[in-house]
mmCIF file of C-alpha atoms and ligand atoms in Angstrom:
data_model
loop_
_atom_site.group_PDB
_atom_site.id
_atom_site.type_symbol
_atom_site.label_atom_id
_atom_site.label_comp_id
_atom_site.label_asym_id
_atom_site.label_seq_id
_atom_site.Cartn_x
_atom_site.Cartn_y
_atom_site.Cartn_z
ATOM 1 C CA MET A 288 15.711 184.793 193.241
ATOM 2 C CA SER A 289 18.919 185.753 195.002
ATOM 3 C CA THR A 290 19.882 187.739 198.104
ATOM 4 C CA GLU A 291 17.194 187.867 200.784
ATOM 5 C CA SER A 292 14.595 187.146 198.112
ATOM 6 C CA HIS A 293 15.078 190.505 196.381
ATOM 7 C CA LEU A 294 14.895 190.318 192.626
ATOM 8 C CA ARG A 295 18.240 191.714 191.428
ATOM 9 C CA LEU A 296 17.964 193.704 188.189
ATOM 10 C CA ILE A 297 21.309 194.662 186.690
ATOM 11 C CA TRP A 298 21.609 197.197 183.907
ATOM 12 C CA LEU A 299 24.964 196.659 182.240
ATOM 13 C CA TYR A 300 27.134 199.424 180.904
ATOM 14 C CA PRO A 301 24.754 202.405 180.825
ATOM 15 C CA ASP A 302 27.854 204.502 180.041
ATOM 16 C CA LEU A 303 28.468 202.626 176.757
ATOM 17 C CA LEU A 304 25.185 201.054 175.681
ATOM 18 C CA SER A 305 22.272 203.332 176.381
ATOM 19 C CA THR A 306 21.658 205.191 173.161
ATOM 20 C CA TYR A 307 17.938 204.548 172.859
ATOM 21 C CA GLY A 308 16.325 205.133 176.238
ATOM 22 C CA ASP A 309 17.398 201.716 177.474
ATOM 23 C CA ARG A 310 16.901 202.789 181.109
ATOM 24 C CA GLY A 311 13.173 202.543 180.333
ATOM 25 C CA ASN A 312 13.477 198.755 180.210
ATOM 26 C CA LEU A 313 14.861 198.705 183.751
ATOM 27 C CA LEU A 314 12.042 200.990 184.967
ATOM 28 C CA ILE A 315 9.351 198.844 183.349
ATOM 29 C CA LEU A 316 10.734 195.622 184.817
ATOM 30 C CA ALA A 317 11.073 197.147 188.289
ATOM 31 C CA ARG A 318 7.549 198.606 188.148
ATOM 32 C CA ARG A 319 5.914 195.406 186.927
ATOM 33 C CA ALA A 320 7.735 193.398 189.611
ATOM 34 C CA ASP A 321 6.672 195.924 192.254
ATOM 35 C CA LEU A 322 3.020 195.722 191.188
ATOM 36 C CA ARG A 323 3.206 191.969 191.854
ATOM 37 C CA GLY A 324 4.624 192.596 195.323
ATOM 38 C CA LEU A 325 8.109 191.369 194.379
ATOM 39 C CA PRO A 326 10.847 193.285 196.192
ATOM 40 C CA VAL A 327 13.362 194.590 193.657
ATOM 41 C CA GLU A 328 16.933 195.840 193.853
ATOM 42 C CA CYS A 329 18.303 197.704 190.805
ATOM 43 C CA ALA A 330 21.994 198.153 190.031
ATOM 44 C CA GLU A 331 23.598 200.095 187.193
ATOM 45 C CA VAL A 332 27.029 198.672 186.434
ATOM 46 C CA ARG A 333 29.387 200.888 184.460
ATOM 47 C CA ALA A 334 31.990 199.428 182.116
ATOM 48 C CA ASP A 335 34.874 200.123 184.511
ATOM 49 C CA HIS A 336 33.252 197.975 187.222
ATOM 50 C CA PRO A 337 33.155 194.194 187.521
ATOM 51 C CA VAL A 338 29.900 192.531 186.483
ATOM 52 C CA PRO A 339 28.263 191.048 189.579
ATOM 53 C CA ALA A 340 27.421 187.397 188.950
ATOM 54 C CA ASP A 341 24.531 187.304 191.447
ATOM 55 C CA GLY A 342 21.900 189.176 189.410
ATOM 56 C CA ASP A 343 18.567 187.675 188.432
ATOM 57 C CA ILE A 344 17.911 189.726 185.285
ATOM 58 C CA TYR A 345 20.614 191.483 183.245
ATOM 59 C CA LEU A 346 19.736 194.205 180.766
ATOM 60 C CA ILE A 347 22.104 195.326 178.057
ATOM 61 C CA GLY A 348 21.170 197.976 175.529
ATOM 62 C CA GLY A 349 21.907 199.459 172.128
ATOM 63 C CA GLY A 350 24.836 201.578 171.076
ATOM 64 C CA GLU A 351 27.144 202.764 168.382
ATOM 65 C CA ASP A 352 29.928 200.622 166.934
ATOM 66 C CA GLY A 353 32.834 201.965 169.041
ATOM 67 C CA PRO A 354 31.172 201.566 172.457
ATOM 68 C CA GLN A 355 29.769 198.197 171.330
ATOM 69 C CA ALA A 356 33.255 196.843 170.539
ATOM 70 C CA LEU A 357 34.595 198.152 173.847
ATOM 71 C CA ALA A 358 31.681 196.616 175.761
ATOM 72 C CA ALA A 359 32.304 193.214 174.138
ATOM 73 C CA GLN A 360 35.992 193.308 175.036
ATOM 74 C CA ARG A 361 35.254 194.200 178.676
ATOM 75 C CA LEU A 362 32.499 191.612 179.074
ATOM 76 C CA ILE A 363 34.713 188.875 177.575
ATOM 77 C CA GLU A 364 37.552 189.749 179.964
ATOM 78 C CA ASP A 365 35.229 190.113 182.959
ATOM 79 C CA ARG A 366 33.332 186.776 182.601
ATOM 80 C CA GLY A 367 30.794 187.901 185.256
ATOM 81 C CA LEU A 368 27.943 187.639 182.770
ATOM 82 C CA HIS A 369 29.061 184.135 181.780
ATOM 83 C CA ARG A 370 29.073 183.105 185.441
ATOM 84 C CA ALA A 371 25.591 184.580 185.846
ATOM 85 C CA VAL A 372 24.331 182.560 182.869
ATOM 86 C CA GLU A 373 25.846 179.384 184.362
ATOM 87 C CA ARG A 374 23.754 180.152 187.492
ATOM 88 C CA GLY A 375 20.651 180.385 185.293
ATOM 89 C CA ALA A 376 20.297 184.183 185.181
ATOM 90 C CA THR A 377 17.971 185.855 182.686
ATOM 91 C CA ILE A 378 19.342 188.261 180.055
ATOM 92 C CA PHE A 379 17.465 190.782 177.923
ATOM 93 C CA ALA A 380 19.765 192.157 175.216
ATOM 94 C CA VAL A 381 18.848 194.902 172.742
ATOM 95 C CA CYS A 382 20.458 195.627 169.354
ATOM 96 C CA ALA A 383 24.204 196.171 169.960
ATOM 97 C CA GLY A 384 23.754 194.221 173.214
ATOM 98 C CA TYR A 385 21.973 191.471 171.264
ATOM 99 C CA GLN A 386 24.710 191.281 168.618
ATOM 100 C CA LEU A 387 27.442 190.957 171.205
ATOM 101 C CA MET A 388 25.725 187.952 172.843
ATOM 102 C CA GLY A 389 26.663 186.020 169.692
ATOM 103 C CA HIS A 390 29.861 184.497 168.315
ATOM 104 C CA SER A 391 30.884 187.537 166.271
ATOM 105 C CA PHE A 392 29.753 190.947 165.064
ATOM 106 C CA TYR A 393 31.026 193.798 162.902
ATOM 107 C CA ALA A 394 31.802 197.267 164.171
ATOM 108 C CA LYS A 395 33.510 200.053 162.218
ATOM 109 C CA GLY A 396 34.253 197.627 159.388
ATOM 110 C CA ALA A 397 36.081 195.046 161.511
ATOM 111 C CA LYS A 398 34.962 191.680 162.840
ATOM 112 C CA TYR A 399 34.925 191.252 166.630
ATOM 113 C CA PRO A 400 34.436 188.211 168.833
ATOM 114 C CA GLY A 401 31.234 188.175 170.882
ATOM 115 C CA LEU A 402 30.425 186.524 174.195
ATOM 116 C CA ASP A 403 29.307 183.165 172.700
ATOM 117 C CA LEU A 404 26.186 183.173 174.853
ATOM 118 C CA LEU A 405 23.774 182.908 171.888
ATOM 119 C CA ASP A 406 24.285 180.869 168.719
ATOM 120 C CA ILE A 407 24.147 183.877 166.373
ATOM 121 C CA ASP A 408 26.567 185.781 164.139
ATOM 122 C CA SER A 409 26.138 189.346 162.965
ATOM 123 C CA ASN A 410 27.477 190.763 159.725
ATOM 124 C CA ARG A 411 27.414 194.106 157.961
ATOM 125 C CA GLY A 412 24.233 194.915 156.096
ATOM 126 C CA GLU A 413 24.220 196.755 152.791
ATOM 127 C CA THR A 414 21.775 199.319 154.141
ATOM 128 C CA ARG A 415 20.875 200.563 157.609
ATOM 129 C CA ALA A 416 17.644 199.186 159.000
ATOM 130 C CA VAL A 417 15.757 202.149 160.459
ATOM 131 C CA GLY A 418 12.064 202.338 161.300
ATOM 132 C CA GLU A 419 9.140 200.457 162.762
ATOM 133 C CA LEU A 420 9.666 196.775 163.485
ATOM 134 C CA ALA A 421 6.846 194.315 164.078
ATOM 135 C CA GLY A 422 6.467 190.563 164.034
ATOM 136 C CA GLU A 423 4.528 187.478 165.014
ATOM 137 C CA THR A 424 6.283 186.038 168.037
ATOM 138 C CA HIS A 425 7.481 182.433 168.324
ATOM 139 C CA PRO A 426 4.514 180.305 169.474
ATOM 140 C CA ALA A 427 6.506 178.678 172.295
ATOM 141 C CA LEU A 428 6.892 182.054 174.019
ATOM 142 C CA GLY A 429 3.157 182.726 174.379
ATOM 143 C CA LEU A 430 3.560 186.421 173.566
ATOM 144 C CA PRO A 431 1.399 188.804 171.521
ATOM 145 C CA ALA A 432 2.829 190.534 168.421
ATOM 146 C CA LEU A 433 6.179 192.261 168.832
ATOM 147 C CA THR A 434 6.228 195.998 168.168
ATOM 148 C CA GLY A 435 9.239 198.264 168.270
ATOM 149 C CA PHE A 436 11.640 200.559 166.524
ATOM 150 C CA GLU A 437 14.925 199.482 164.946
ATOM 151 C CA ASN A 438 18.100 201.331 163.965
ATOM 152 C CA HIS A 439 21.067 199.133 163.074
ATOM 153 C CA GLY A 440 23.551 198.425 160.314
ATOM 154 C CA GLY A 441 24.230 194.766 161.141
ATOM 155 C CA ARG A 442 22.325 191.681 160.007
ATOM 156 C CA THR A 443 22.125 188.562 162.133
ATOM 157 C CA THR A 444 22.190 184.876 161.203
ATOM 158 C CA LEU A 445 20.717 182.359 163.647
ATOM 159 C CA GLY A 446 22.444 179.034 164.325
ATOM 160 C CA PRO A 447 20.662 175.818 165.344
ATOM 161 C CA GLY A 448 21.148 176.600 169.051
ATOM 162 C CA VAL A 449 18.614 179.463 169.078
ATOM 163 C CA LYS A 450 15.037 180.131 168.016
ATOM 164 C CA PRO A 451 13.795 183.403 166.501
ATOM 165 C CA LEU A 452 11.873 185.769 168.756
ATOM 166 C CA ALA A 453 9.513 186.645 165.912
ATOM 167 C CA LYS A 454 8.690 186.337 162.236
ATOM 168 C CA VAL A 455 8.999 189.821 160.727
ATOM 169 C CA THR A 456 5.819 191.467 159.434
ATOM 170 C CA THR A 457 7.225 195.038 159.241
ATOM 171 C CA GLY A 458 10.869 196.104 159.097
ATOM 172 C CA ILE A 459 14.078 194.081 158.922
ATOM 173 C CA GLY A 460 15.080 192.577 162.299
ATOM 174 C CA ASN A 461 17.758 189.893 161.751
ATOM 175 C CA ASP A 462 17.452 189.655 157.976
ATOM 176 C CA GLY A 463 13.983 190.762 156.847
ATOM 177 C CA GLN A 464 12.558 187.327 157.745
ATOM 178 C CA SER A 465 13.158 186.717 161.425
ATOM 179 C CA GLU A 466 13.723 189.048 164.337
ATOM 180 C CA GLY A 467 15.682 188.497 167.552
ATOM 181 C CA ALA A 468 16.662 185.178 169.104
ATOM 182 C CA TRP A 469 16.321 183.288 172.365
ATOM 183 C CA ASN A 470 17.666 180.226 174.061
ATOM 184 C CA GLY A 471 17.128 179.204 177.671
ATOM 185 C CA ARG A 472 16.699 182.452 179.551
ATOM 186 C CA ILE A 473 18.613 184.670 177.144
ATOM 187 C CA LEU A 474 16.509 186.797 174.828
ATOM 188 C CA GLY A 475 17.816 189.264 172.264
ATOM 189 C CA THR A 476 15.976 191.701 170.012
ATOM 190 C CA TYR A 477 16.590 194.548 167.586
ATOM 191 C CA SER A 478 13.566 196.326 169.054
ATOM 192 C CA HIS A 479 14.349 199.593 170.851
ATOM 193 C CA GLY A 480 11.645 201.789 172.032
ATOM 194 C CA PRO A 481 12.274 201.120 174.917
ATOM 195 C CA ALA A 482 11.216 197.648 173.964
ATOM 196 C CA LEU A 483 9.545 196.680 177.233
ATOM 197 C CA ALA A 484 7.257 199.748 177.258
ATOM 198 C CA ARG A 485 5.886 198.590 173.938
ATOM 199 C CA ASN A 486 6.005 194.898 174.826
ATOM 200 C CA PRO A 487 5.055 194.502 178.490
ATOM 201 C CA ALA A 488 4.382 190.798 177.910
ATOM 202 C CA ILE A 489 8.141 190.401 177.296
ATOM 203 C CA ALA A 490 8.810 192.081 180.648
ATOM 204 C CA ASP A 491 6.469 189.583 182.303
ATOM 205 C CA LEU A 492 8.162 186.686 180.489
ATOM 206 C CA LEU A 493 11.549 187.814 181.847
ATOM 207 C CA LEU A 494 10.070 188.116 185.353
ATOM 208 C CA ARG A 495 8.604 184.623 185.042
ATOM 209 C CA TRP A 496 11.936 183.185 183.868
ATOM 210 C CA ALA A 497 13.731 184.866 186.756
ATOM 211 C CA THR A 498 11.273 183.998 189.534
ATOM 212 C CA GLY A 499 9.742 180.754 188.306
ATOM 213 C CA GLN A 500 6.360 182.339 189.167
ATOM 214 C CA ASN A 501 3.476 183.223 186.866
ATOM 215 C CA MET A 502 2.796 186.952 186.757
ATOM 216 C CA GLU A 503 -0.746 188.004 187.713
ATOM 217 C CA PRO A 504 -2.387 190.261 185.102
ATOM 218 C CA ILE A 505 -2.180 193.995 185.879
ATOM 219 C CA ASP A 506 -3.930 197.049 184.460
ATOM 220 C CA ASP A 507 -2.348 197.341 181.022
ATOM 221 C CA ARG A 508 -4.759 199.833 179.442
ATOM 222 C CA TRP A 509 -2.026 202.394 178.680
ATOM 223 C CA PRO A 510 0.549 200.031 177.176
ATOM 224 C CA THR A 511 -2.255 198.336 175.235
ATOM 225 C CA ALA A 512 -3.345 201.698 173.813
ATOM 226 C CA LEU A 513 0.266 202.464 172.841
ATOM 227 C CA ARG A 514 0.672 199.067 171.186
ATOM 228 C CA ASN A 515 -2.575 199.369 169.266
ATOM 229 C CA GLU A 516 -1.716 202.880 168.106
ATOM 230 C CA ARG A 517 1.674 201.764 166.766
ATOM 231 C CA LEU A 518 0.358 198.531 165.210
ATOM 232 C CA SER A 519 -2.439 200.375 163.408
ATOM 233 C CA ALA A 520 -0.021 203.121 162.267
ATOM 234 C CA ILE A 521 2.178 200.410 160.699
ATOM 235 C CA ALA A 522 -0.819 198.719 159.070
ATOM 236 C CA LYS A 523 -1.761 201.956 157.177
HETATM 237 N N1 LIG B 634 26.274 199.107 166.036
HETATM 238 C C1 LIG B 634 25.288 198.112 165.752
HETATM 239 C C2 LIG B 634 24.741 198.187 164.320
HETATM 240 O O1 LIG B 634 24.640 199.243 163.752
HETATM 241 C C3 LIG B 634 24.162 198.201 166.750
HETATM 242 C C4 LIG B 634 23.375 199.476 166.629
HETATM 243 C C5 LIG B 634 22.403 199.704 167.727
HETATM 244 O O2 LIG B 634 22.546 199.247 168.847
HETATM 245 N N2 LIG B 634 21.405 200.483 167.424
HETATM 246 O O3 LIG B 634 24.407 197.173 163.762
#
């Protein structure tokens, strides 16, 4: 952890990439850190501000094509996120944020360069992927099933430098087969929701990556009820 042992959570570009309640992911992370007695500092960094390189966990959310392209351009020029990754920071990237971690993505019919932080490329899909998304998570992550909601036009191809977050059981994700990607401490997903409310084990994984500490179990009756409700609704 960084400054005076506070865990620094940085929500990037809420003014551009916050279409799907992405602030919820910040709240869940801060709450779950707090319940473990970890002091937390949260910062919301708008697109006209430099990206601080001293964060522990960076969150970047979903958005429409125009704001997504603008966010990519600013993050490429800024390089703060790249410096953070070189320091070993953790990143949780959702949908548009996930696509722009890769080498390239499409927005408004044109191809744009991404940040090259994940070995993925995103292309246009023939249809929009909208609806429930669920999958069996990669065994190395030690997570329960992924549940979420997706709404995107792009499709994502994974290169050899990443592993999928999950094998799709409902919905589309990257391509109807796999969903999301991760490498090192960077994890991307198409799951909105907000994703961490529906997948608290992912929040704990991010906290473990950022602190190097195992997270003690906490009372998860409510999120478990929510997860079970959604998973059984999908199964019907
Ligand atoms: N604009 C991207 C797409 O449609 C991402 C959308 C999103 O973040 N929901 O593929």
